[in-house]
mmCIF file of C-alpha atoms in Angstrom:
data_model
loop_
_atom_site.group_PDB
_atom_site.id
_atom_site.type_symbol
_atom_site.label_atom_id
_atom_site.label_comp_id
_atom_site.label_asym_id
_atom_site.label_seq_id
_atom_site.Cartn_x
_atom_site.Cartn_y
_atom_site.Cartn_z
ATOM 1 C CA PHE A 1 -29.380 1.533 25.138
ATOM 2 C CA PRO A 2 -30.941 4.978 24.410
ATOM 3 C CA GLY A 3 -27.278 6.079 25.197
ATOM 4 C CA LEU A 4 -26.483 3.180 22.219
ATOM 5 C CA ARG A 5 -24.378 5.406 18.588
ATOM 6 C CA VAL A 6 -23.350 3.499 16.664
ATOM 7 C CA VAL A 7 -21.294 4.451 13.331
ATOM 8 C CA LEU A 8 -20.370 1.839 11.017
ATOM 9 C CA MET A 9 -18.314 3.226 7.270
ATOM 10 C CA SER A 10 -18.548 0.337 4.314
ATOM 11 C CA ALA A 11 -18.311 0.355 0.946
ATOM 12 C CA THR A 12 -20.314 -3.011 0.499
ATOM 13 C CA MET A 13 -21.844 -2.339 3.502
ATOM 14 C CA ASP A 14 -26.411 -3.336 2.923
ATOM 15 C CA LEU A 15 -27.712 -0.654 4.992
ATOM 16 C CA VAL A 16 -30.709 -2.199 4.181
ATOM 17 C CA ALA A 17 -29.618 -4.818 6.814
ATOM 18 C CA LEU A 18 -28.385 -2.144 8.866
ATOM 19 C CA GLY A 19 -31.711 -0.601 8.462
ATOM 20 C CA GLU A 20 -32.913 -3.694 10.576
ATOM 21 C CA MET A 21 -30.816 -4.727 12.426
ATOM 22 C CA PHE A 22 -31.883 -0.799 13.928
ATOM 23 C CA PRO A 23 -35.192 0.460 13.856
ATOM 24 C CA GLY A 24 -36.187 3.651 13.827
ATOM 25 C CA ALA A 25 -32.022 4.598 14.357
ATOM 26 C CA PRO A 26 -31.566 6.980 11.027
ATOM 27 C CA VAL A 27 -29.277 5.588 8.135
ATOM 28 C CA LEU A 28 -27.126 7.931 6.146
ATOM 29 C CA LYS A 29 -26.002 6.812 2.364
ATOM 30 C CA ILE A 30 -22.908 8.921 0.904
ATOM 31 C CA PRO A 31 -22.740 8.127 -2.719
ATOM 32 C CA GLY A 32 -19.054 8.012 -3.586
ATOM 33 C CA ARG A 33 -16.604 8.530 -7.320
ATOM 34 C CA THR A 34 -16.209 4.687 -8.319
ATOM 35 C CA PHE A 35 -12.910 4.158 -10.549
ATOM 36 C CA PRO A 36 -12.760 1.251 -13.062
ATOM 37 C CA VAL A 37 -11.027 -1.732 -12.439
ATOM 38 C CA GLN A 38 -9.392 -4.636 -13.198
ATOM 39 C CA GLU A 39 -8.930 -8.146 -12.338
ATOM 40 C CA VAL A 40 -6.072 -10.266 -12.360
ATOM 41 C CA PHE A 41 -5.608 -13.351 -9.811
ATOM 42 C CA LEU A 42 -2.063 -14.279 -9.110
ATOM 43 C CA GLU A 43 -2.977 -17.279 -11.010
ATOM 44 C CA GLN A 44 -3.133 -15.448 -14.008
ATOM 45 C CA VAL A 45 0.222 -13.652 -13.938
ATOM 46 C CA LEU A 46 2.107 -16.382 -12.899
ATOM 47 C CA GLN A 47 0.638 -18.209 -15.914
ATOM 48 C CA LEU A 48 1.874 -15.348 -18.202
ATOM 49 C CA VAL A 49 5.406 -14.729 -16.133
ATOM 50 C CA GLU A 50 5.915 -18.446 -15.737
ATOM 51 C CA SER A 51 5.179 -18.601 -20.638
ATOM 52 C CA SER A 52 7.048 -14.939 -20.578
ATOM 53 C CA LEU A 53 10.490 -16.764 -18.819
ATOM 54 C CA SER A 54 9.841 -20.200 -20.866
ATOM 55 C CA LYS A 55 11.083 -18.683 -23.465
ATOM 56 C CA SER A 56 14.444 -17.520 -21.471
ATOM 57 C CA LYS A 57 14.610 -20.943 -20.227
ATOM 58 C CA SER A 58 14.881 -18.967 -16.467
ATOM 59 C CA LYS A 59 13.259 -21.359 -13.781
ATOM 60 C CA ALA A 60 9.653 -20.536 -12.380
ATOM 61 C CA PRO A 61 7.006 -21.126 -9.964
ATOM 62 C CA SER A 62 4.720 -23.448 -10.854
ATOM 63 C CA SER A 63 0.544 -22.001 -11.519
ATOM 64 C CA GLY A 64 -0.634 -25.329 -10.643
ATOM 65 C CA ASP A 65 1.063 -26.183 -7.540
ATOM 66 C CA SER A 66 -0.922 -24.907 -4.723
ATOM 67 C CA ALA A 67 0.759 -26.310 -1.789
ATOM 68 C CA ARG A 68 2.769 -22.851 -3.002
ATOM 69 C CA LEU A 69 -0.122 -20.273 -4.057
ATOM 70 C CA ALA A 70 -1.968 -21.888 0.367
ATOM 71 C CA HIS A 71 1.468 -20.230 1.512
ATOM 72 C CA LEU A 72 1.516 -17.214 -0.128
ATOM 73 C CA ASP A 73 5.480 -16.230 -1.188
ATOM 74 C CA PHE A 74 6.219 -12.394 -0.546
ATOM 75 C CA GLY A 75 9.307 -12.384 -2.367
ATOM 76 C CA MET A 76 7.698 -13.259 -5.427
ATOM 77 C CA LEU A 77 5.566 -11.102 -4.544
ATOM 78 C CA ALA A 78 7.015 -8.032 -4.681
ATOM 79 C CA SER A 79 8.842 -9.254 -7.460
ATOM 80 C CA LEU A 80 5.580 -9.828 -9.689
ATOM 81 C CA VAL A 81 4.696 -6.441 -8.093
ATOM 82 C CA LEU A 82 8.072 -4.969 -9.138
ATOM 83 C CA LYS A 83 7.729 -6.488 -13.071
ATOM 84 C CA LEU A 84 4.250 -5.623 -13.254
ATOM 85 C CA CYS A 85 5.599 -1.778 -12.992
ATOM 86 C CA GLN A 86 8.949 -2.009 -15.155
ATOM 87 C CA GLY A 87 6.106 -3.020 -17.781
ATOM 88 C CA GLU A 88 7.938 -6.722 -17.952
ATOM 89 C CA ILE A 89 4.821 -8.499 -17.915
ATOM 90 C CA CYS A 90 2.172 -7.300 -20.304
ATOM 91 C CA ALA A 91 -1.794 -8.595 -20.029
ATOM 92 C CA PRO A 92 -3.083 -12.112 -22.394
ATOM 93 C CA LYS A 93 -3.217 -11.709 -26.204
ATOM 94 C CA GLY A 94 -6.595 -11.073 -27.121
ATOM 95 C CA SER A 95 -6.653 -8.740 -23.234
ATOM 96 C CA PRO A 96 -7.201 -5.657 -22.798
ATOM 97 C CA ALA A 97 -3.942 -3.728 -22.236
ATOM 98 C CA TRP A 98 -2.631 -3.302 -18.342
ATOM 99 C CA PRO A 99 -2.590 0.262 -17.751
ATOM 100 C CA THR A 100 1.375 1.628 -17.582
ATOM 101 C CA GLU A 101 0.087 4.061 -14.728
ATOM 102 C CA GLY A 102 -2.096 3.303 -12.010
ATOM 103 C CA ALA A 103 -2.514 1.841 -9.166
ATOM 104 C CA VAL A 104 -1.823 -2.552 -8.558
ATOM 105 C CA LEU A 105 -4.099 -3.248 -5.587
ATOM 106 C CA ILE A 106 -3.376 -6.645 -3.805
ATOM 107 C CA PHE A 107 -5.841 -8.288 -1.477
ATOM 108 C CA LEU A 108 -4.212 -10.429 1.391
ATOM 109 C CA PRO A 109 -6.295 -12.437 4.101
ATOM 110 C CA GLY A 110 -4.433 -9.897 7.169
ATOM 111 C CA ALA A 111 -2.660 -7.052 8.554
ATOM 112 C CA GLY A 112 0.813 -9.061 9.499
ATOM 113 C CA GLU A 113 0.337 -10.742 5.336
ATOM 114 C CA ILE A 114 0.641 -6.779 5.206
ATOM 115 C CA GLY A 115 3.173 -6.063 7.219
ATOM 116 C CA ARG A 116 5.737 -8.833 5.489
ATOM 117 C CA LEU A 117 4.396 -7.828 2.316
ATOM 118 C CA LEU A 118 5.670 -4.214 2.698
ATOM 119 C CA VAL A 119 9.083 -4.982 3.892
ATOM 120 C CA GLU A 120 9.354 -7.611 0.197
ATOM 121 C CA LEU A 121 8.341 -4.743 -1.676
ATOM 122 C CA ARG A 122 11.199 -2.133 -0.674
ATOM 123 C CA ARG A 123 13.387 -5.146 0.009
ATOM 124 C CA VAL A 124 13.298 -6.826 -3.587
ATOM 125 C CA ALA A 125 12.705 -2.944 -5.045
ATOM 126 C CA GLU A 126 16.031 -1.410 -3.431
ATOM 127 C CA GLY A 127 17.620 -4.670 -4.650
ATOM 128 C CA ALA A 128 16.749 -3.658 -8.482
ATOM 129 C CA GLY A 129 18.023 -0.342 -7.978
ATOM 130 C CA CYS A 130 15.536 0.702 -8.456
ATOM 131 C CA PRO A 131 13.677 2.065 -4.329
ATOM 132 C CA ASP A 132 11.332 4.498 -6.130
ATOM 133 C CA ILE A 133 9.805 2.989 -8.637
ATOM 134 C CA PHE A 134 6.167 2.238 -6.664
ATOM 135 C CA ARG A 135 4.837 3.809 -3.039
ATOM 136 C CA ALA A 136 3.387 0.614 -0.958
ATOM 137 C CA LEU A 137 0.410 1.863 1.176
ATOM 138 C CA PRO A 138 -1.110 -0.903 3.438
ATOM 139 C CA LEU A 139 -4.720 -0.174 3.944
ATOM 140 C CA HIS A 140 -6.386 -2.803 6.396
ATOM 141 C CA GLY A 141 -8.555 -2.515 9.812
ATOM 142 C CA GLY A 142 -6.443 -1.914 12.835
ATOM 143 C CA LEU A 143 -5.095 1.374 11.326
#
């Protein structure tokens, strides 16, 4: 296929492996900027929420409930994001403080789940009377 042109873009692509798949084809690497990211997993945030809610005698979902994590509760996740944005959930003692400004990245398995979470984020923020507290933007391969 002498006329075949392939353009691939990825921040995590293995350029050596790609070059080996297309011998003789030019491979361009364009360096970009990186930004520090602190990873916090849903289970960790749920433990913090359970801890703070147990002090206020409210009921929180159990972080050990694997069935709940397998079937993500988008309303609960949206509420967690709102609480993070409002500063109601803080980093655990002994950990670096979480920034009060910046971005929250949420990785979901597909475009459908991303769309469902966007709907819930809007609903939760509007219900709390603060529809402009954050700006939620989708990012997936289908855009």
